[in-house]
Tab-separated table of C-alpha atoms and ligand atoms in Angstrom:
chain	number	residue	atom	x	y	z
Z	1183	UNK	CA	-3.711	43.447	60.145
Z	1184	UNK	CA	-4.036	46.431	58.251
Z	1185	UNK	CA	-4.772	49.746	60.845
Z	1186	UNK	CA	-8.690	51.130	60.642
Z	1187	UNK	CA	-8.742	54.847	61.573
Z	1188	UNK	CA	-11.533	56.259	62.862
Z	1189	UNK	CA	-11.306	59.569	63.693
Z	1190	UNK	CA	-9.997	62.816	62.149
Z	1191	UNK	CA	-7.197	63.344	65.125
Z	1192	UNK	CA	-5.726	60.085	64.632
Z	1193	UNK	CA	-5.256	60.219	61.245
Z	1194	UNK	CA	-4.081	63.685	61.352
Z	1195	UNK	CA	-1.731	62.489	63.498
Z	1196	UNK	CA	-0.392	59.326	61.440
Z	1197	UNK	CA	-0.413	61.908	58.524
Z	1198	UNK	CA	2.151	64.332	60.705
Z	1199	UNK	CA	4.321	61.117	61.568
Z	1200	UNK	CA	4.670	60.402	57.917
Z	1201	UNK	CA	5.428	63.867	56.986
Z	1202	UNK	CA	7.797	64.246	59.230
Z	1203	UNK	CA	9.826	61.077	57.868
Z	1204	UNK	CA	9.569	63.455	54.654
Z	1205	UNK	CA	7.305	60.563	52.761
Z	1206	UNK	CA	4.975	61.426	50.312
Z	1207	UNK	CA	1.115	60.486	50.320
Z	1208	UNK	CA	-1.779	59.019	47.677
Z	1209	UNK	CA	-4.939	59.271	48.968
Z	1210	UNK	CA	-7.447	56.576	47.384
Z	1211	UNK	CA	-11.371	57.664	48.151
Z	1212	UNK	CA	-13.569	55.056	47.950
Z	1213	UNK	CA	-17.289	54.554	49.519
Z	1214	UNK	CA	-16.239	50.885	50.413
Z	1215	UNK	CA	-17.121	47.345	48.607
Z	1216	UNK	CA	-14.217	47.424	47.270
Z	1217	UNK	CA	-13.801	45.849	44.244
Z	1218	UNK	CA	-10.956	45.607	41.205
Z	1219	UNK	CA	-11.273	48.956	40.279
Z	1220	UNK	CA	-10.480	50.471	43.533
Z	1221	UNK	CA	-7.569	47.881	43.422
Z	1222	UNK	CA	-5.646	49.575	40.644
Z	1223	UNK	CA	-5.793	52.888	41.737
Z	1224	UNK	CA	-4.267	51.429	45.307
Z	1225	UNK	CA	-1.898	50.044	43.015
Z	1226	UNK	CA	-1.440	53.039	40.951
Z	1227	UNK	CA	-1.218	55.183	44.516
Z	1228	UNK	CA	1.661	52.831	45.771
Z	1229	UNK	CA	3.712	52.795	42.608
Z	1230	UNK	CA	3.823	56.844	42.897
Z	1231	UNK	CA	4.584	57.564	46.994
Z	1232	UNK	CA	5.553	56.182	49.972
Z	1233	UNK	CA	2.433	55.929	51.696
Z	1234	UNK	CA	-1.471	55.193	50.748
Z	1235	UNK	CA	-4.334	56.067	52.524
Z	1236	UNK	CA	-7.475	54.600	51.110
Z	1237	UNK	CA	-10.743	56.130	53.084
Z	1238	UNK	CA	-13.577	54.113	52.935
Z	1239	UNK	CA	-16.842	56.335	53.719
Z	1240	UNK	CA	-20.228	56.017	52.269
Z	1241	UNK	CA	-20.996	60.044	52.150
Z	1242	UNK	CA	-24.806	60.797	53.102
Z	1243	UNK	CA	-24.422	64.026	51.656
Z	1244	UNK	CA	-24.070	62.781	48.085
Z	1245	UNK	CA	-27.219	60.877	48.337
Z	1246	UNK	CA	-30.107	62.677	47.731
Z	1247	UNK	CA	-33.356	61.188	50.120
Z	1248	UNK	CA	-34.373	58.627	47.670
Z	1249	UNK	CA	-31.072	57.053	47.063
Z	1250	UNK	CA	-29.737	53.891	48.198
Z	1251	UNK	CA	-27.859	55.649	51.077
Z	1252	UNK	CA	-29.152	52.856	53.265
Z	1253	UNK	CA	-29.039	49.812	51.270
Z	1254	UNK	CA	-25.391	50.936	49.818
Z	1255	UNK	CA	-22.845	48.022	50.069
Z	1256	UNK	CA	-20.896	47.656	53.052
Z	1257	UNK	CA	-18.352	44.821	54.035
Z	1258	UNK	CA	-15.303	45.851	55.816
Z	1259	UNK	CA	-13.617	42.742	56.741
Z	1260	UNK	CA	-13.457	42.050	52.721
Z	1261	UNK	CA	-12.317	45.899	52.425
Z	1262	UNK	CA	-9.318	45.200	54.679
Z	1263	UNK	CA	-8.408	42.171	53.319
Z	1264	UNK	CA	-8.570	43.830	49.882
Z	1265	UNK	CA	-6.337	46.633	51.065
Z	1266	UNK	CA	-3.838	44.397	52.682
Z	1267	UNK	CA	-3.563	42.499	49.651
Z	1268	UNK	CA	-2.371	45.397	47.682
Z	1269	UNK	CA	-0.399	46.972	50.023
Z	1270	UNK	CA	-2.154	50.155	51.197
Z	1271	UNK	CA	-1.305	51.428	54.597
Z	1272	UNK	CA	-3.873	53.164	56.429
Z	1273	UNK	CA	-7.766	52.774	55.665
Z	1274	UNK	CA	-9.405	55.829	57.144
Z	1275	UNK	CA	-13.143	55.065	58.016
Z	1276	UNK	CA	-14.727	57.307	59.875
Z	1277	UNK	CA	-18.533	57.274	60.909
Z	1278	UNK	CA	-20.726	60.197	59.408
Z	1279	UNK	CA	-20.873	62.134	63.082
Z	1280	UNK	CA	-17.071	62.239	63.023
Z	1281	UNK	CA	-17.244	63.573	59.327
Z	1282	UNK	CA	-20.249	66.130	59.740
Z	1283	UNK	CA	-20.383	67.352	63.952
Z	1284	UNK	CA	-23.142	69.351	64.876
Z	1285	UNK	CA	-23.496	72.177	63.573
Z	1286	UNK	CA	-21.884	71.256	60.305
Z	1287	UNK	CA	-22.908	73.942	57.709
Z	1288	UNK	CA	-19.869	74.529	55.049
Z	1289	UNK	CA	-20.189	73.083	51.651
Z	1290	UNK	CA	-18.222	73.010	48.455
Z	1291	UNK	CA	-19.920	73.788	45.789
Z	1292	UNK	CA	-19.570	73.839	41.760
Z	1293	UNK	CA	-21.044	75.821	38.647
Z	1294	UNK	CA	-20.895	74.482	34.944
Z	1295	UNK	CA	-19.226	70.995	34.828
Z	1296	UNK	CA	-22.075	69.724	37.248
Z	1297	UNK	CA	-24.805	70.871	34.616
Z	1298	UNK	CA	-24.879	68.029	32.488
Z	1299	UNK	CA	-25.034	64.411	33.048
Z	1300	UNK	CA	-25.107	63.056	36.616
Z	1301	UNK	CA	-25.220	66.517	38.234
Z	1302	UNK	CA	-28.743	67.411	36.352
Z	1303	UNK	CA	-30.004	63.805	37.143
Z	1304	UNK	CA	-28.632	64.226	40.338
Z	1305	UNK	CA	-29.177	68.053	41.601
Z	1306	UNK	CA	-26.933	67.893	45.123
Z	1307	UNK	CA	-24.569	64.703	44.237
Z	1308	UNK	CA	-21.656	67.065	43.135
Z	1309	UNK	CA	-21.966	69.211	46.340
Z	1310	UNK	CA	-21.713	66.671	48.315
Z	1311	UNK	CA	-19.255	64.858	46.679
Z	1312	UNK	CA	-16.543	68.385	46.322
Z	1313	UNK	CA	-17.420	69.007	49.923
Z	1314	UNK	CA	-16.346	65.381	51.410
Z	1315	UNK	CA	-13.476	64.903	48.930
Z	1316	UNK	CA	-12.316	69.028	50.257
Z	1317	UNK	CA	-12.528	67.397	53.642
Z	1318	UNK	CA	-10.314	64.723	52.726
Z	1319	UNK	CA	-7.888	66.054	50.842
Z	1320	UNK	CA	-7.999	68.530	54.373
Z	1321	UNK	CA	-7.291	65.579	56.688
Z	1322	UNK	CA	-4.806	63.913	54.665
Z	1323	UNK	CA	-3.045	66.316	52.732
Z	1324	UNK	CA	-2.183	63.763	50.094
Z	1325	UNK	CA	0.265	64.791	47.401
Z	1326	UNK	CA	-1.345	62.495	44.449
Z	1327	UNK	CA	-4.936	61.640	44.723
Z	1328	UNK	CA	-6.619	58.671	42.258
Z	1329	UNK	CA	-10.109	58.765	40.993
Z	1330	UNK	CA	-11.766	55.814	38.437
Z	1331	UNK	CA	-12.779	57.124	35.248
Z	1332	UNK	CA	-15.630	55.505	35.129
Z	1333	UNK	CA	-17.041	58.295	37.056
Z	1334	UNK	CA	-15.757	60.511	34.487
Z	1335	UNK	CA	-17.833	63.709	35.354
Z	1336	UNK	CA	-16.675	63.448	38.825
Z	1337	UNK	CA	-12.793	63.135	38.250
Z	1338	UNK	CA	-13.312	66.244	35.781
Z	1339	UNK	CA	-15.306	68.454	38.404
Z	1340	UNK	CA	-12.251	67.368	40.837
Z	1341	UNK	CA	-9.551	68.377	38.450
Z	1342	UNK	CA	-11.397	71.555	38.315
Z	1343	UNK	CA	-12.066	71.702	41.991
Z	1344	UNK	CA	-8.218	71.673	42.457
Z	1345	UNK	CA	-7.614	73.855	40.217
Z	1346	UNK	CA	-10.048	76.922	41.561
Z	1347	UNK	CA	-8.974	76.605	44.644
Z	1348	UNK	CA	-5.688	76.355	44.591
Z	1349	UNK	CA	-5.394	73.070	46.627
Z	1350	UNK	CA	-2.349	72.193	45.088
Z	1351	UNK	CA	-3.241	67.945	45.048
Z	1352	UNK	CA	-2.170	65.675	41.696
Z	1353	UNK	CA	-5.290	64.115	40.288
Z	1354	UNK	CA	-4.884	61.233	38.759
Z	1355	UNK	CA	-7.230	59.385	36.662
Z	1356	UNK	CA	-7.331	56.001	35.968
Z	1357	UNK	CA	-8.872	53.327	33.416
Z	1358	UNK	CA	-12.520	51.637	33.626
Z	1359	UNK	CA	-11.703	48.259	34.992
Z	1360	UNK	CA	-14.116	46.178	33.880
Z	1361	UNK	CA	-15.858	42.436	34.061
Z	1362	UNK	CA	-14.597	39.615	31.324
Z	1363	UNK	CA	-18.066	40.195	29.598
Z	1364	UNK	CA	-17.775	43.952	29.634
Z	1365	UNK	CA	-19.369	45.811	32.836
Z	1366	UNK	CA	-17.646	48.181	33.689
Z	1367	UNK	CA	-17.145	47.444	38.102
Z	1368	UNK	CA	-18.955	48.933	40.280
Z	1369	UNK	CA	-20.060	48.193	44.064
Z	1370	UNK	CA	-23.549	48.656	42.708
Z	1371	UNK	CA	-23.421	45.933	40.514
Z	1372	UNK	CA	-24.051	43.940	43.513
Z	1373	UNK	CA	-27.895	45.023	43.564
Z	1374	UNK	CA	-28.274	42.751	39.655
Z	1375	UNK	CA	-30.069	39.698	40.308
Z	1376	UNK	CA	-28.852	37.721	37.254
Z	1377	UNK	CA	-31.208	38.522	34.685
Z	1378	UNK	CA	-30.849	41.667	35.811
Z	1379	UNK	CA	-26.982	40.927	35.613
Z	1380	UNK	CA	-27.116	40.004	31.657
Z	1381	UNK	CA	-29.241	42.967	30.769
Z	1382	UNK	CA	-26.694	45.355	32.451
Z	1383	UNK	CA	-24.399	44.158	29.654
Z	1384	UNK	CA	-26.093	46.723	27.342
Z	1385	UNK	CA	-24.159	49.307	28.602
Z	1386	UNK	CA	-21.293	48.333	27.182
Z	1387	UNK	CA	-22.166	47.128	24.008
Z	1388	UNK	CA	-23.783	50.772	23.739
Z	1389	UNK	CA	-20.367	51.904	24.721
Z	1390	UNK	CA	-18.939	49.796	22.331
Z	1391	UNK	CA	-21.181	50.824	19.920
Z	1392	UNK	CA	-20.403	54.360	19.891
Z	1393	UNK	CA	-16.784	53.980	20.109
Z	1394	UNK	CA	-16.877	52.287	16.626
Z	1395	UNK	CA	-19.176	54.541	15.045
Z	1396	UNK	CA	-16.768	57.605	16.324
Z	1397	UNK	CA	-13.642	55.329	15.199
Z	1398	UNK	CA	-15.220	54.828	11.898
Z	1399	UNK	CA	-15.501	58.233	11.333
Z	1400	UNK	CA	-19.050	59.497	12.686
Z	1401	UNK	CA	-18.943	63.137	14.401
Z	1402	UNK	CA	-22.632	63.724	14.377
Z	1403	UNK	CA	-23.331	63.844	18.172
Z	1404	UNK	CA	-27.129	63.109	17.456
Z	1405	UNK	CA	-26.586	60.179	15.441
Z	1406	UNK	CA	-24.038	58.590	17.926
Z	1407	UNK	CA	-26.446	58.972	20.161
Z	1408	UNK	CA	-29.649	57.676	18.589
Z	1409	UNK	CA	-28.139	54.125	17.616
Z	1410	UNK	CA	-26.723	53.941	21.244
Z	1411	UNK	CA	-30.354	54.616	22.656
Z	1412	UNK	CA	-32.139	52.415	20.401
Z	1413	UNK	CA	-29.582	49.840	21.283
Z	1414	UNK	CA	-30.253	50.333	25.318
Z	1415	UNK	CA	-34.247	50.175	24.437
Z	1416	UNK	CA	-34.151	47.236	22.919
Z	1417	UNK	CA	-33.393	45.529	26.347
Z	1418	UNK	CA	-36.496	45.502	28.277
Z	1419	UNK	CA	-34.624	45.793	31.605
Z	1420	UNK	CA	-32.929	48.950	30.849
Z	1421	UNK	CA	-34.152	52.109	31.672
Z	1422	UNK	CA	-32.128	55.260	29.950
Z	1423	UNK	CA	-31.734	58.566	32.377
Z	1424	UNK	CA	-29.137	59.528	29.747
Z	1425	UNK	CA	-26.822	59.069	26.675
Z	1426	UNK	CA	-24.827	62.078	26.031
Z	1427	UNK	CA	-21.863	63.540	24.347
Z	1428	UNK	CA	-20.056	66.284	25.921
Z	1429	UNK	CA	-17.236	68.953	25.957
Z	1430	UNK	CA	-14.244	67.083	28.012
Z	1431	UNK	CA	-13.110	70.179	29.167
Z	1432	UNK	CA	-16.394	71.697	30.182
Z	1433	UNK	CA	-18.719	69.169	30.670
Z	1434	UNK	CA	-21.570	70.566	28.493
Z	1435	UNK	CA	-23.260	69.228	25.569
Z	1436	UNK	CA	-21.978	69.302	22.220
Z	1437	UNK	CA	-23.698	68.579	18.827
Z	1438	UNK	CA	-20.594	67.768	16.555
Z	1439	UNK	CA	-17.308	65.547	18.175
Z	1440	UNK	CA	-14.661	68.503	16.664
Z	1441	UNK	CA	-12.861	69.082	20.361
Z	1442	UNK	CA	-11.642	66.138	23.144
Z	1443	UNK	CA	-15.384	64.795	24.199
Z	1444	UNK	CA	-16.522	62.761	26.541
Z	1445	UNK	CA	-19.768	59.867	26.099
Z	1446	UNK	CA	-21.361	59.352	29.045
Z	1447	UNK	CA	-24.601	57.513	29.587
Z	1448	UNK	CA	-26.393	56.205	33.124
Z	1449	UNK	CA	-28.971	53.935	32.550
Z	1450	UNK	CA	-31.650	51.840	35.147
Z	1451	UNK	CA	-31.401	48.122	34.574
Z	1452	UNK	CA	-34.353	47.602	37.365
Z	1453	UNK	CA	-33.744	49.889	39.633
Z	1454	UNK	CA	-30.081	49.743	39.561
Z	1455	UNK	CA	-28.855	53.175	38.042
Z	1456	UNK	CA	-25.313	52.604	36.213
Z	1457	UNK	CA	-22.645	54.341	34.744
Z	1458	UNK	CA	-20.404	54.190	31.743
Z	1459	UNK	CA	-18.029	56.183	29.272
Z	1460	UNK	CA	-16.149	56.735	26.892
Z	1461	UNK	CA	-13.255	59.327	26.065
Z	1462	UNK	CA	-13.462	60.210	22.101
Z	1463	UNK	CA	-9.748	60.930	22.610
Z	1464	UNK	CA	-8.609	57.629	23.560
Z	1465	UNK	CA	-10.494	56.172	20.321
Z	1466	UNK	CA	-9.357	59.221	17.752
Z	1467	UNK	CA	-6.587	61.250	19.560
Z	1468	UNK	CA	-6.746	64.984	19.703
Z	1469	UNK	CA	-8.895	66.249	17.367
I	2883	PAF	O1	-16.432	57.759	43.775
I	2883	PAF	C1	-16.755	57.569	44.963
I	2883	PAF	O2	-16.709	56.454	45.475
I	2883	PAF	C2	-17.214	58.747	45.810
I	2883	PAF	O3	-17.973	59.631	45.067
I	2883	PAF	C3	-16.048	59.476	46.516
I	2883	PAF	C4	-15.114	60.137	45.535
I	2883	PAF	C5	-15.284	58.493	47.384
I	2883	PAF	C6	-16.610	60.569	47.423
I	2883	PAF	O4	-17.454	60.052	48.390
């Protein structure tokens, strides 16, 4: 049975071990339910180094008090077993006192690329996601560490987290993994009922949607956009918090695609709030 780790000394200590046998470590954060996507970055995390952590937390602090902190998906026994399968090493899965003791009062926090998107919908998610994934990347001193680009905005603000302070980690990104029809995987995909579950597919026929109009030449931010919304309000389930096309680099908005840009939109299908993307790059190149 793969080991459970609960506190910060023991897995310090593992992490020392392993170091000392001079092997290098991928760290794989996840919030738990683990699902396909989390799979491949295990499996992109054991292709590059000798050992992988995965750490399996839901962080309260990234939750702000109306959230689904409490109802979030949690099933550890299928976590294990999912870890096992794919031949991780250590799941670190600590409970929130060992994460935050009393007294806790230091927090990582980040300027422009949290403007836009999920960080304006979501006013303290990025500070509490940079200040968990600091005290991670603390514990474990990983040499790689693998995000999902499906959260696209987050593995940018922790590419530039990395790089402004100096932590000296390898971010790696890797692709949407997504459902046979389309949706995109996500532990929260668990809250659809199932007409709940067919509406969600809107998302990425939105996605879809845009990616053609950009392959087929459209640049016009606004008019991406506009047929991606009307698209999403069509479906009376769906709910649209955004639909936006950004700088890649920076995170903020753009009105023309003339530089690597990212399309992000989060919509509600009841009151499920999901996420998907596109990169223009992987549809046009370099522009
Ligand atoms: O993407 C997630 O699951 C979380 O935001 C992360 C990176 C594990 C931090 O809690």
């Amino acid at each position: 049975m793969i080991e459970i780790v609960k506190t910060v000394a023991q897995m310090r200590s593992i992490i020392a071990k392993w170091r000392a046998e001079g092997a290098s470590i991928g760290l794989v954060p996840t919030m738990g339910f683990l699902h396909e996507g989390h799979a491949s970055l295990i499996d992109a995390s054991k292709a590059q180094n000798d050992r992988t952590v995965v750490s399996d937390f839901v962080n309260p602090i990234q939750f702000a008090p109306n959230e689904d902190l409490e109802s979030y998906p949690r099933d550890m026994e299928h976590d294990a077993a999912l870890v096992e399968a794919h031949g991780g090493d250590i799941i670190f899965n600590p409970e929130p006192e060992e994460m935050y003791r009393g007294g806790f009062s230091t927090f990582v926090d980040m300027t422009v690329l949290t403007e836009e998107l999920c960080g304006l919908s979501r006013p303290t998610h990025f500070r509490g996601v940079c200040t968990v994934v600091t005290k991670l990347f603390n514990i474990v001193r990983p040499d790689r560490a693998y995000f999902g680009k499906k959260d696209a905005q987050q593995l940018a603000v922790i590419k530039h987290m990395v790089d402004d302070l100096d932590m000296g980690i390898e971010i790696v990104g890797c692709p949407i993994v997504r459902e046979n029809d389309g949706l995109a995987k996500s532990s929260r995909n668990t809250y659809l009922n199932e007409s709940e579950r067919k509406a969600a597919l809107v998302l990425s026929k939105a996605i879809k949607l845009g990616s053609e109009l950009v392959k087929n030449g459209e640049r016009d931010c606004a008019k991406i956009t506009a047929a991606m919304k009307e698209l999403i309000e069509a479906q009376p389930l769906a709910r649209i918090d955004y639909v936006k096309i950004v700088n890649a680099a920076d995170m903020q908005q753009i009105t023309v695609i003339d530089r690597p840009s990212l399309c992000a939109l989060a919509v509600y299908i009841g009151k499920t709030r999901l996420i998907d993307n596109f990169f223009t790059q992987d549809i046009i190149g370099e522009v």
